[in-house]
XYZ file of C-alpha atoms in Angstrom:
776
model
C 8.031 -24.778 23.181
C 6.624 -26.906 20.344
C 8.310 -29.396 18.009
C 7.102 -28.752 14.440
C 8.892 -31.198 12.164
C 12.470 -30.110 11.548
C 12.039 -26.868 13.520
C 11.151 -25.900 17.071
C 8.908 -22.948 17.972
C 9.016 -21.117 21.307
C 6.032 -18.870 22.123
C 6.832 -15.947 24.424
C 4.338 -13.351 25.515
C 2.745 -11.118 25.923
C 5.860 -9.027 26.573
C 3.901 -6.094 27.965
C 6.307 -3.542 26.495
C 9.426 -5.269 27.817
C 12.483 -5.914 25.661
C 13.309 -9.565 25.016
C 16.905 -10.782 24.890
C 17.391 -14.365 23.706
C 20.475 -16.367 24.637
C 21.292 -20.008 24.018
C 22.790 -22.072 26.837
C 25.729 -24.300 25.969
C 28.082 -25.797 28.568
C 26.424 -23.693 31.295
C 27.278 -20.517 29.359
C 24.659 -18.139 27.937
C 25.478 -16.864 24.434
C 23.335 -13.940 23.271
C 21.705 -14.630 19.905
C 22.567 -11.552 17.832
C 21.103 -11.057 14.321
C 24.312 -12.369 12.731
C 24.413 -15.436 15.003
C 20.719 -16.037 14.332
C 21.232 -16.125 10.560
C 24.363 -18.256 10.836
C 22.976 -20.730 13.355
C 19.309 -21.166 12.399
C 17.283 -18.811 14.628
C 14.570 -16.300 13.724
C 12.097 -14.281 15.775
C 8.842 -12.542 14.923
C 6.272 -10.641 16.974
C 2.605 -9.739 16.610
C 0.449 -6.754 17.548
C -0.446 -8.317 20.919
C 3.197 -8.236 22.020
C 3.759 -11.977 21.654
C 7.117 -13.198 20.349
C 7.610 -16.356 18.278
C 11.110 -17.840 18.155
C 11.810 -20.381 15.401
C 14.817 -22.678 15.802
C 16.223 -25.228 13.363
C 16.680 -28.611 15.030
C 20.196 -28.667 13.555
C 21.132 -25.254 14.960
C 24.733 -24.593 15.983
C 24.050 -25.177 19.678
C 21.740 -28.220 19.615
C 22.643 -31.373 21.519
C 22.271 -34.008 18.797
C 21.816 -37.702 19.569
C 22.166 -39.841 16.410
C 20.245 -37.265 14.314
C 17.035 -38.336 16.081
C 16.908 -36.379 19.352
C 17.703 -32.662 19.412
C 17.824 -30.581 22.605
C 18.113 -26.792 22.683
C 18.172 -24.698 25.859
C 17.370 -20.973 25.862
C 17.619 -18.171 28.386
C 14.947 -15.485 27.929
C 15.594 -12.142 29.593
C 12.788 -9.576 29.836
C 14.024 -6.042 30.418
C 11.430 -3.491 31.476
C 11.889 0.110 32.494
C 14.536 1.404 34.899
C 12.289 0.886 37.923
C 11.266 -2.714 37.357
C 13.494 -5.695 37.856
C 14.383 -7.794 34.838
C 12.943 -11.284 34.583
C 14.972 -14.284 33.452
C 13.470 -17.584 32.302
C 15.042 -20.762 30.987
C 13.404 -22.950 28.353
C 14.715 -26.326 27.218
C 13.011 -28.659 24.778
C 13.927 -32.005 23.238
C 12.460 -32.783 19.820
C 12.432 -36.158 18.087
C 12.729 -36.187 14.317
C 13.504 -39.411 12.457
C 11.774 -38.939 9.093
C 14.680 -37.240 7.340
C 14.523 -36.860 3.573
C 17.703 -37.197 1.537
C 17.781 -33.397 1.301
C 15.935 -30.941 3.553
C 15.703 -27.229 2.804
C 14.410 -24.471 5.122
C 13.839 -20.915 3.829
C 13.166 -18.367 6.563
C 13.237 -14.598 6.269
C 16.859 -14.310 7.469
C 18.540 -17.565 6.442
C 18.443 -20.610 4.148
C 19.445 -24.068 5.391
C 20.262 -27.197 3.391
C 20.749 -30.537 5.128
C 21.934 -33.434 2.978
C 22.300 -37.117 3.838
C 26.033 -37.773 3.633
C 25.644 -41.115 1.896
C 23.487 -39.476 -0.818
C 25.719 -36.475 -1.382
C 27.382 -36.906 -4.801
C 30.500 -35.104 -3.598
C 31.098 -37.489 -0.709
C 32.243 -40.972 -1.686
C 32.291 -43.914 0.682
C 36.015 -43.435 1.221
C 35.563 -39.747 1.956
C 32.688 -40.557 4.328
C 34.859 -43.024 6.224
C 37.611 -40.414 6.351
C 35.266 -37.821 7.778
C 34.022 -40.301 10.372
C 37.650 -41.037 11.260
C 38.248 -37.433 12.203
C 39.139 -35.760 8.900
C 37.578 -32.340 8.251
C 36.464 -30.643 5.073
C 38.647 -27.622 4.285
C 37.104 -25.981 1.221
C 33.609 -25.134 0.028
C 32.800 -24.171 -3.565
C 29.992 -21.702 -4.318
C 28.380 -21.833 -7.759
C 27.479 -18.257 -8.730
C 26.423 -16.671 -12.052
C 30.043 -15.538 -12.433
C 31.344 -19.101 -12.026
C 32.777 -21.296 -9.306
C 33.997 -19.539 -6.181
C 36.096 -21.723 -3.840
C 36.454 -20.596 -0.254
C 38.033 -22.057 2.845
C 35.654 -23.129 5.604
C 37.177 -20.569 7.959
C 36.650 -17.759 5.450
C 33.075 -18.923 4.803
C 32.301 -18.961 8.513
C 33.765 -15.469 8.869
C 31.387 -14.329 6.106
C 28.436 -15.609 8.137
C 27.889 -19.105 6.717
C 27.085 -21.983 9.046
C 28.796 -25.228 8.008
C 28.860 -28.515 9.865
C 28.340 -32.248 9.734
C 26.186 -34.308 12.072
C 26.379 -38.086 12.562
C 24.675 -38.728 9.210
C 24.244 -35.380 7.441
C 26.014 -32.353 5.978
C 24.531 -28.959 6.891
C 25.023 -25.597 5.166
C 23.291 -22.459 6.400
C 23.451 -19.166 4.530
C 22.240 -15.697 5.605
C 19.784 -14.191 3.134
C 22.122 -11.217 2.656
C 25.208 -13.344 1.989
C 27.345 -12.011 -0.920
C 27.066 -15.294 -2.827
C 23.247 -15.222 -2.768
C 21.615 -14.446 -6.126
C 18.146 -14.387 -7.658
C 17.367 -17.303 -10.000
C 14.589 -17.282 -12.602
C 13.335 -20.832 -13.162
C 13.590 -21.628 -16.901
C 12.203 -18.206 -17.754
C 8.627 -19.148 -16.917
C 6.605 -15.968 -16.595
C 3.601 -15.758 -14.313
C 2.160 -13.005 -16.508
C 1.476 -15.633 -19.187
C -0.951 -17.458 -16.927
C -2.501 -14.434 -15.224
C -2.190 -11.754 -17.917
C -0.620 -9.480 -15.304
C 2.411 -7.670 -16.762
C 5.775 -7.760 -15.005
C 4.648 -10.260 -12.340
C 7.435 -12.803 -11.878
C 7.691 -16.219 -10.262
C 7.577 -15.901 -6.455
C 4.730 -13.371 -6.199
C 2.009 -12.284 -3.839
C -0.759 -9.779 -4.281
C -3.962 -8.772 -2.519
C -7.193 -8.284 -4.405
C -10.848 -8.295 -3.329
C -10.003 -9.014 0.331
C -7.990 -12.101 -0.677
C -4.223 -12.685 -0.579
C -2.876 -14.908 -3.367
C 0.640 -16.353 -3.057
C 2.360 -18.056 -6.007
C 5.250 -20.452 -5.363
C 6.926 -22.441 -8.190
C 6.567 -26.135 -7.437
C 9.403 -27.083 -9.800
C 12.614 -25.793 -8.178
C 15.139 -26.176 -11.029
C 18.276 -25.444 -8.956
C 17.272 -28.155 -6.479
C 16.529 -30.914 -8.982
C 19.186 -32.811 -10.890
C 16.775 -34.031 -13.568
C 13.560 -32.869 -15.146
C 11.606 -35.935 -13.998
C 10.308 -35.827 -10.456
C 7.091 -36.508 -8.562
C 5.532 -34.144 -6.040
C 4.537 -36.434 -3.182
C 3.182 -34.076 -0.505
C 2.103 -30.451 -0.107
C 1.405 -29.143 3.385
C 0.186 -25.717 4.442
C 0.489 -24.060 7.825
C 0.495 -20.809 9.752
C 3.402 -19.770 11.977
C 5.083 -23.117 11.362
C 2.048 -25.161 12.471
C 0.615 -27.478 9.810
C -3.151 -27.325 9.276
C -5.316 -30.205 8.134
C -8.057 -29.937 5.519
C -10.814 -29.312 8.068
C -8.914 -26.476 9.729
C -8.079 -24.913 6.376
C -11.700 -25.066 5.277
C -12.854 -23.505 8.556
C -10.342 -20.658 8.118
C -11.156 -20.318 4.395
C -7.602 -21.117 3.264
C -7.067 -22.917 -0.049
C -4.042 -24.466 -1.794
C -4.162 -25.552 -5.468
C -1.638 -26.580 -8.129
C -1.506 -25.485 -11.751
C 1.112 -26.257 -14.411
C 3.824 -24.161 -12.794
C 2.759 -22.895 -9.385
C 1.297 -23.758 -6.017
C -1.430 -21.161 -5.593
C -2.362 -20.306 -2.001
C -5.315 -18.055 -1.157
C -5.911 -16.527 2.278
C -8.694 -14.158 3.343
C -7.513 -10.762 4.546
C -8.429 -10.545 8.221
C -8.572 -14.308 8.739
C -7.493 -16.203 11.838
C -3.725 -16.561 12.105
C -2.827 -13.022 11.033
C -3.229 -9.600 12.564
C -3.808 -5.992 11.605
C -1.374 -3.126 12.126
C -2.571 0.469 12.277
C -1.241 3.416 10.256
C -2.087 7.117 10.126
C -1.577 9.104 6.921
C -2.915 12.576 6.434
C -5.189 12.263 9.493
C -6.811 9.202 7.903
C -6.820 5.736 9.465
C -5.410 2.760 7.536
C -4.575 -0.822 8.417
C -2.277 -3.415 6.907
C -2.790 -7.131 7.404
C 0.149 -9.372 8.280
C 0.313 -13.151 8.205
C 3.089 -15.749 7.866
C 1.980 -18.819 5.919
C 4.212 -21.855 5.460
C 4.409 -24.328 2.598
C 6.197 -27.670 2.894
C 6.815 -29.738 -0.248
C 8.138 -33.267 -0.546
C 9.246 -34.647 -3.912
C 11.295 -37.524 -5.291
C 13.407 -37.608 -8.430
C 13.035 -40.510 -10.869
C 16.742 -40.634 -11.701
C 18.124 -40.774 -8.143
C 15.042 -41.935 -6.177
C 16.036 -39.409 -3.518
C 13.535 -37.283 -1.628
C 13.743 -33.540 -1.037
C 11.718 -31.733 1.623
C 11.397 -27.972 1.048
C 9.899 -25.735 3.761
C 9.430 -22.009 3.180
C 8.146 -19.363 5.590
C 6.804 -16.294 3.803
C 5.912 -13.138 5.722
C 3.131 -11.287 3.897
C 2.141 -7.680 4.522
C -0.662 -6.162 2.481
C -0.635 -2.612 1.197
C -2.400 -0.007 3.317
C -6.148 -0.609 3.417
C -8.433 2.376 4.126
C -10.422 1.839 7.296
C -13.078 4.574 7.501
C -14.164 5.068 11.088
C -17.862 4.776 11.870
C -19.471 6.913 14.557
C -22.754 5.555 15.919
C -24.759 7.972 18.037
C -27.206 6.172 20.346
C -27.834 9.192 22.530
C -31.290 9.380 24.139
C -31.965 13.052 25.019
C -34.656 12.129 27.524
C -32.116 10.190 29.605
C -29.681 13.142 29.525
C -26.896 10.709 28.597
C -24.557 10.609 25.602
C -24.004 7.141 24.113
C -21.594 6.921 21.179
C -19.570 4.139 19.545
C -16.461 4.792 17.414
C -14.686 2.141 15.368
C -13.481 -0.186 14.085
C -9.839 -0.160 15.201
C -7.121 -2.788 15.084
C -5.956 -4.397 18.320
C -2.817 -2.207 18.490
C -4.873 0.980 19.041
C -5.435 2.297 22.557
C -7.592 5.250 23.568
C -5.331 7.742 25.360
C -7.452 10.873 25.761
C -10.589 12.663 24.588
C -10.489 16.261 23.362
C -13.345 18.554 24.346
C -13.771 22.166 23.214
C -12.408 23.461 26.515
C -9.959 20.739 27.638
C -8.288 17.401 26.969
C -9.088 14.574 29.390
C -7.026 11.431 29.891
C -8.708 8.104 30.580
C -8.305 8.463 34.380
C -9.776 11.955 34.097
C -12.718 10.556 32.127
C -13.269 7.848 34.736
C -13.085 10.452 37.485
C -15.755 12.500 35.691
C -18.004 9.440 35.497
C -17.588 8.584 31.798
C -18.129 4.866 31.211
C -15.745 3.935 28.359
C -15.923 0.345 27.089
C -13.972 -1.558 24.451
C -15.573 -4.103 22.105
C -13.597 -6.626 20.046
C -14.715 -7.982 16.671
C -15.457 -9.885 14.480
C -17.564 -12.845 15.696
C -16.960 -11.812 19.290
C -18.458 -8.982 21.260
C -16.598 -7.994 24.404
C -17.611 -5.627 27.146
C -15.089 -4.558 29.766
C -16.804 -3.864 33.060
C -13.706 -2.734 34.924
C -13.078 -6.182 36.354
C -14.664 -8.753 34.040
C -14.719 -9.805 30.409
C -18.123 -10.770 28.981
C -17.981 -12.883 25.815
C -20.947 -13.403 23.474
C -20.808 -15.837 20.548
C -23.293 -15.385 17.640
C -25.116 -18.148 15.752
C -22.532 -18.134 12.916
C -20.182 -19.936 15.254
C -22.530 -22.319 17.000
C -24.837 -23.149 14.081
C -24.184 -26.558 12.589
C -21.466 -27.568 15.068
C -21.450 -29.516 18.272
C -18.323 -27.652 19.300
C -16.108 -27.769 22.343
C -14.863 -24.569 23.997
C -11.394 -24.114 25.444
C -10.903 -21.056 27.665
C -7.207 -20.322 28.063
C -5.745 -23.797 28.529
C -8.839 -25.451 30.059
C -11.935 -26.959 28.468
C -15.256 -25.405 29.416
C -16.571 -28.149 31.679
C -20.010 -27.848 33.340
C -18.378 -26.831 36.624
C -16.210 -24.178 34.931
C -19.244 -22.932 32.969
C -21.135 -22.517 36.218
C -18.157 -20.697 37.749
C -18.111 -18.275 34.785
C -21.910 -17.745 34.779
C -22.351 -19.374 31.367
C -25.747 -18.746 29.726
C -27.281 -20.181 26.521
C -30.558 -19.436 24.728
C -30.372 -21.728 21.672
C -28.806 -19.135 19.358
C -26.139 -17.555 21.585
C -24.164 -18.450 24.638
C -22.177 -16.136 26.883
C -19.937 -16.302 29.923
C -18.215 -13.835 32.255
C -14.507 -14.151 33.068
C -13.008 -12.110 35.920
C -10.084 -9.878 34.982
C -7.673 -11.796 37.240
C -9.031 -15.290 36.472
C -6.354 -17.993 36.060
C -7.487 -18.602 32.475
C -6.858 -14.967 31.500
C -3.375 -13.722 30.602
C -2.732 -10.622 32.682
C -0.182 -8.589 30.693
C -0.172 -5.870 33.350
C -2.347 -4.558 36.125
C -4.353 -2.647 33.513
C -4.541 -5.086 30.593
C -5.775 -8.649 30.375
C -6.186 -11.039 27.453
C -8.285 -14.171 27.055
C -7.732 -16.834 24.369
C -10.712 -18.969 23.289
C -10.613 -21.927 20.894
C -13.722 -23.600 19.495
C -13.063 -27.113 18.191
C -14.994 -29.989 16.690
C -14.768 -32.920 19.151
C -15.392 -35.463 16.375
C -12.382 -34.434 14.252
C -10.394 -32.693 17.005
C -9.903 -29.773 14.621
C -10.231 -26.076 15.343
C -13.357 -24.299 14.156
C -12.418 -20.864 15.348
C -9.662 -19.246 17.402
C -10.299 -15.961 19.189
C -8.176 -13.619 21.271
C -9.874 -10.786 23.149
C -8.439 -8.157 25.457
C -9.625 -5.593 27.992
C -7.870 -2.321 28.683
C -8.396 -0.373 31.901
C -7.260 3.107 32.913
C -3.492 2.958 32.502
C -2.704 5.806 34.903
C -4.169 5.397 38.384
C -1.267 7.188 40.039
C 0.574 10.318 38.888
C 3.834 11.675 40.307
C 4.714 15.361 39.960
C 8.188 17.000 40.182
C 7.161 19.112 43.196
C 6.569 15.993 45.310
C 2.808 15.829 44.851
C 1.083 12.486 44.283
C -2.416 11.859 42.953
C -4.271 8.546 43.001
C -7.555 7.353 41.529
C -9.332 4.495 43.333
C -12.080 2.841 41.265
C -14.954 0.843 42.646
C -14.855 -2.766 41.415
C -17.629 -5.292 40.868
C -16.107 -7.538 43.509
C -16.892 -4.924 46.214
C -20.432 -3.796 45.337
C -21.129 -2.461 48.865
C -18.048 -0.228 48.941
C -18.583 3.489 49.555
C -15.552 5.165 47.881
C -15.899 8.291 50.007
C -14.938 6.214 53.082
C -11.557 5.199 51.641
C -8.453 6.742 53.188
C -4.697 6.716 52.795
C -2.376 5.078 55.355
C -3.108 8.026 57.627
C -6.886 7.706 58.275
C -7.177 11.499 58.452
C -6.284 11.750 54.731
C -9.454 11.145 52.747
C -10.302 11.795 49.093
C -10.581 15.343 47.753
C -13.323 14.199 45.333
C -15.544 11.111 45.372
C -18.871 9.697 44.279
C -20.408 6.228 44.116
C -17.849 5.088 41.495
C -14.450 6.541 42.467
C -12.328 8.353 45.032
C -9.592 10.850 44.052
C -6.662 11.607 46.370
C -4.104 14.435 46.280
C -1.227 14.563 48.809
C 2.494 15.224 49.158
C 5.205 12.597 49.582
C 5.978 13.760 53.142
C 2.405 13.444 54.422
C -0.491 11.006 54.960
C 1.698 8.138 56.163
C 3.768 7.953 52.963
C 6.940 5.884 53.411
C 10.286 6.426 51.663
C 12.794 3.806 50.570
C 16.196 4.331 48.921
C 17.066 2.099 45.985
C 20.069 1.995 43.654
C 19.239 5.039 41.535
C 15.835 6.149 42.799
C 13.809 6.993 45.870
C 10.585 5.024 46.242
C 7.572 6.632 47.955
C 4.693 4.301 48.826
C 1.226 4.633 50.317
C -1.964 2.594 50.308
C -5.688 3.170 49.952
C -8.126 1.124 52.041
C -11.006 1.364 54.461
C -10.050 2.532 57.983
C -9.779 -0.142 60.669
C -12.902 0.948 62.519
C -15.048 0.339 59.421
C -13.428 -3.054 58.824
C -14.239 -4.062 62.414
C -17.901 -3.202 61.848
C -18.012 -5.465 58.801
C -20.123 -8.604 59.196
C -17.995 -11.738 59.877
C -20.142 -13.708 57.444
C -19.635 -11.271 54.588
C -17.852 -12.797 51.583
C -17.069 -9.410 50.071
C -13.264 -8.983 49.801
C -11.378 -6.086 51.326
C -10.446 -3.133 49.150
C -6.703 -2.459 49.047
C -4.769 -0.365 46.535
C -1.012 0.177 46.800
C 0.369 3.333 45.162
C 3.986 4.312 44.573
C 6.174 6.983 42.980
C 9.804 6.833 41.880
C 12.110 9.842 41.828
C 15.526 9.744 40.178
C 18.204 10.544 42.720
C 20.708 11.736 40.133
C 18.503 14.541 38.817
C 17.911 16.166 42.214
C 20.888 18.458 42.841
C 21.599 21.532 44.949
C 23.419 24.353 43.166
C 24.925 27.344 45.002
C 25.221 30.652 43.189
C 25.685 34.370 43.850
C 25.017 37.568 41.941
C 28.520 39.090 42.048
C 29.481 40.369 38.637
C 32.282 38.573 36.858
C 35.404 40.468 35.957
C 35.195 39.068 32.442
C 32.342 37.419 30.659
C 32.866 33.811 29.562
C 32.882 33.165 25.867
C 33.246 30.257 23.517
C 35.241 30.432 20.317
C 33.953 28.591 17.288
C 36.486 26.180 15.815
C 36.381 25.123 12.204
C 37.365 21.820 10.651
C 36.705 19.745 7.590
C 35.909 16.089 7.046
C 36.336 14.752 3.541
C 34.393 11.797 2.232
C 34.807 10.137 -1.147
C 32.779 7.462 -2.950
C 34.495 5.279 -5.555
C 33.468 2.483 -7.911
C 35.706 -0.598 -7.718
C 36.490 -2.866 -10.663
C 35.553 -6.029 -8.706
C 34.735 -7.255 -5.224
C 38.405 -7.301 -4.195
C 38.309 -3.478 -3.991
C 41.950 -3.337 -5.056
C 41.462 -1.189 -8.203
C 38.973 1.570 -8.983
C 37.498 3.369 -11.967
C 39.275 6.576 -12.944
C 37.304 9.782 -12.736
C 37.960 10.467 -16.434
C 36.164 7.233 -17.379
C 32.744 8.434 -16.197
C 30.021 8.009 -17.292
C 30.334 4.225 -17.470
C 28.310 1.938 -19.731
C 26.911 -1.052 -17.842
C 24.553 -3.916 -18.659
C 21.439 -4.403 -16.588
C 21.944 -6.648 -13.498
C 25.731 -6.271 -13.806
C 27.225 -5.886 -10.296
C 28.612 -2.513 -9.183
C 31.017 -2.338 -6.257
C 30.959 0.915 -4.250
C 33.387 2.064 -1.583
C 32.810 5.076 0.695
C 35.841 6.375 2.649
C 36.426 9.004 5.320
C 39.668 10.789 4.317
C 42.425 12.432 6.370
C 41.334 11.050 9.730
C 43.488 8.969 12.038
C 40.979 8.658 14.869
C 40.278 4.939 15.436
C 37.328 5.744 17.740
C 35.058 7.086 15.014
C 33.238 5.136 12.337
C 31.587 6.003 9.053
C 28.045 4.676 8.658
C 25.765 4.758 5.621
C 22.410 6.217 6.543
C 20.585 6.404 3.200
C 21.651 5.710 -0.396
C 19.448 6.138 -3.437
C 19.523 6.497 -7.225
C 18.044 9.214 -9.450
C 18.098 10.095 -13.139
C 19.313 13.625 -12.513
C 22.254 15.190 -10.703
C 19.928 16.846 -8.189
C 19.756 14.574 -5.134
C 16.092 15.567 -4.609
C 15.004 14.815 -8.178
C 12.339 12.269 -9.073
C 11.964 9.425 -9.835
C 14.025 8.039 -6.974
C 14.787 4.470 -5.938
C 16.047 3.724 -2.422
C 19.001 1.368 -2.127
C 19.785 1.739 1.605
C 17.264 2.988 4.166
C 18.426 3.825 7.698
C 21.542 1.716 7.279
C 19.722 -1.352 5.927
C 19.000 -2.695 2.428
C 15.657 -1.594 1.025
C 13.360 -4.571 1.866
C 11.215 -3.862 -1.214
C 14.146 -4.372 -3.584
C 14.280 -7.908 -5.038
C 17.985 -7.367 -5.793
C 18.978 -5.996 -2.407
C 22.210 -4.211 -1.586
C 24.986 -6.568 -0.427
C 27.472 -5.234 2.137
C 31.113 -6.354 1.925
C 33.410 -6.529 4.959
C 36.474 -4.286 5.179
C 39.791 -5.680 6.415
C 43.052 -3.943 7.322
C 45.617 -3.977 4.515
C 48.274 -1.734 2.952
C 45.614 0.807 1.886
C 43.115 0.420 4.720
C 44.465 1.546 8.066
C 41.135 1.983 9.848
C 38.374 -0.351 8.583
C 35.764 1.644 10.512
C 36.442 4.580 8.153
C 35.221 2.552 5.144
C 31.948 1.115 3.903
C 31.650 -1.200 0.899
C 28.480 -2.347 -0.806
C 27.329 -3.940 -4.034
C 24.254 -3.309 -6.175
C 23.022 -4.691 -9.472
C 22.655 -2.241 -12.335
C 19.063 -1.292 -13.027
C 17.125 1.306 -15.017
C 14.022 3.351 -14.342
C 11.114 2.325 -16.563
C 9.924 5.674 -17.928
C 8.214 4.389 -21.056
C 11.075 5.338 -23.377
C 12.691 2.879 -25.718
C 16.120 4.459 -25.245
C 17.680 2.961 -22.123
C 20.967 4.895 -22.455
C 20.084 7.325 -19.681
C 22.288 8.453 -16.873
C 21.824 7.127 -13.366
C 23.212 8.955 -10.335
C 23.831 7.411 -6.915
C 23.699 9.560 -3.764
C 24.517 8.694 -0.155
C 24.016 10.380 3.213
C 26.553 9.322 5.826
C 26.873 9.717 9.577
C 30.105 9.913 11.588
C 29.710 7.945 14.830
C 31.545 7.687 18.129
C 32.298 3.994 18.610
C 32.441 4.434 22.398
C 29.010 6.068 22.529
C 26.922 4.719 19.623
C 23.604 6.099 20.977
C 21.538 3.523 19.047
C 19.944 4.012 15.617
C 22.372 4.142 12.684
C 25.404 4.392 14.988
C 24.161 1.455 17.047
C 23.802 -0.762 13.990
C 20.052 -1.184 14.534
C 17.928 -1.570 11.413
C 14.628 0.248 11.414
C 11.504 -1.008 9.631
C 11.122 1.316 6.632
C 7.858 1.359 4.767
C 8.008 -0.675 1.602
C 7.760 0.920 -1.819
C 7.541 -0.578 -5.259
C 10.316 -0.634 -7.831
C 9.508 -0.962 -11.513
C 12.285 -2.714 -13.444
C 12.960 -3.425 -17.096
C 14.612 -6.813 -17.170
C 16.350 -6.950 -20.561
C 20.033 -7.922 -20.172
C 20.861 -6.819 -23.730
C 20.105 -3.142 -23.206
C 22.845 -0.810 -22.020
C 22.651 2.278 -19.916
C 24.995 5.021 -18.787
C 25.904 4.942 -15.117
C 27.592 7.766 -13.264
C 28.496 8.260 -9.630
C 27.890 11.391 -7.590
C 30.096 12.057 -4.584
C 28.082 11.453 -1.452
C 26.710 14.153 0.746
C 27.173 13.646 4.456
C 25.444 14.884 7.544
C 26.684 15.171 11.115
């Protein structure tokens, strides 16, 4: 865990394919941090392509132990859940952060919540008498939201039920709002248009785009809603990655730049730079990558009128559009050596080689190793890595070493002369290299077949990072295979640590069971679970069969006592599910009557209405359609399952979209809801409204309510009075057996698209509603 100003960051990983559950510990009780609790209480979590998880926590989160607004302690319980055969792992993390440089107002903008912390003595709504009353035990009862429609008072209890986090600490007032809260709205700062400065049409305010291998992020530095006067001074601007501030030297080394113009803070980041990562995509049998990075900007300003300081910290997750990544095949085959040598690349780190297709067969990686194919993985750029089954060899080119007297950190240790000697470090004036064993303490072993090594080069004079590298080695992922008929196969590979090993001499637990195939690099075993000394153990839901591969005792006794070569030992195991192995008795006597099933018919009716306001107490009449609406005017939809009194089923919205024609498949189309979640590419995202039991609503689970802002498709026509149709697909779910996905309330990660809007509030358009289709 790290303390980064007014937030804490917890680094977890690599997860190795396990699922991570995060709980916060309060009064010796673990409370699972769900997405709604995270947004309400100041938690967020991200992950990268290496399987690492980053948890960000506001110091003023709902569960922090706060001492005088200076010391903040948060305790977490991290639970790693693997597959059904592996035991879950539970870890506890507690960290105390000191923060005593509070500004009068502090604002945090993360991807799932916004937090405002205000000094109580500086809050204009809290007088000295009110402050003394609050300190004496009085509680605030009402909060007023200022929305484009006007003031909206709400009791604290109602606000908390809608997902807002509200509290007061010894010296401050805290309000935390989920990004999807109904009272959230988009604000355009004084109508300033970025297209004026860049001559890029339709590019507004908070914008990011990628061009010529560079990401440019524009952030307004004058936040009108957060300033009470037009006169203020920008005191500090800090830039960071993943919440960690970077100094000027580090930014220069990573080729990051931050500049200010009349309206914006302009940040430029190189695509592929340190701090981000690539994600792979396949489209039409072509390979693409997208680059992801999360920069942070922290601003500090003071207003001339009030002399109060505001600190504004924003995390902005950036994903580039798909970038073509043509694969290069290099053929270094030398016919005279009768050996094929080919290199294929470049791939992102999330790509793994699973098999190779030949004209006559498909071979997995263990099959390739058994046939004697030597398959290596090289990481780039600036680092070349060779995986020699047990070691990682790292080579650094002159572009890193030239001009720097740098210091190398391997894992968490500095490369001292003794450690360099241990890792066979070599240097020739232009390059230096070292060899790290697969299981070395400085390497992070994600599994028995994957290992990662982190290297940091730093300037000892400025103590700043020059370069940060992360390299990984993959090894055959399947050394043991288990077949339904009780047959086991195992592949034993010769390692560099046992150079004198003869694989053909290896045996199973029963010395009479040797390999069926072997050469100087491997031994391949095939046997049944009731032979060769295999043991059986009953567990909760499975049977475990285990055996081992080693040299027989008589060969070990002949080994020289002075030999430093380690013993070869490989444990192999297979799990079989007890519940799927059943004995069924049957006979062939003819039945007197054949069984049959009769089809039953039924009908479920679903209706979609348009409410007059967000109270959903009155609705538009069918005769009133089509409706004339102004652009960005809110529309309140309700979808209801009719004529059902089953409280155990629920109606869920799978996909909702808008078209210009009645045909649900017509184009153009704009997605409003994708797999149960608001379209992340929509700047005016769908807002879901809760449903409560009342005189009309008997079963809230049979209803869904959502709000959108009226928009129009930009088709180049001047006439905006075109019809717009809304369609929805719904799913009926069993609340006792949600089965995940839409029914389980889990949002997927839909690919982002682009919406073209015409933002003229004076134009009208015709809006009509199409009854939703539904699927079962």
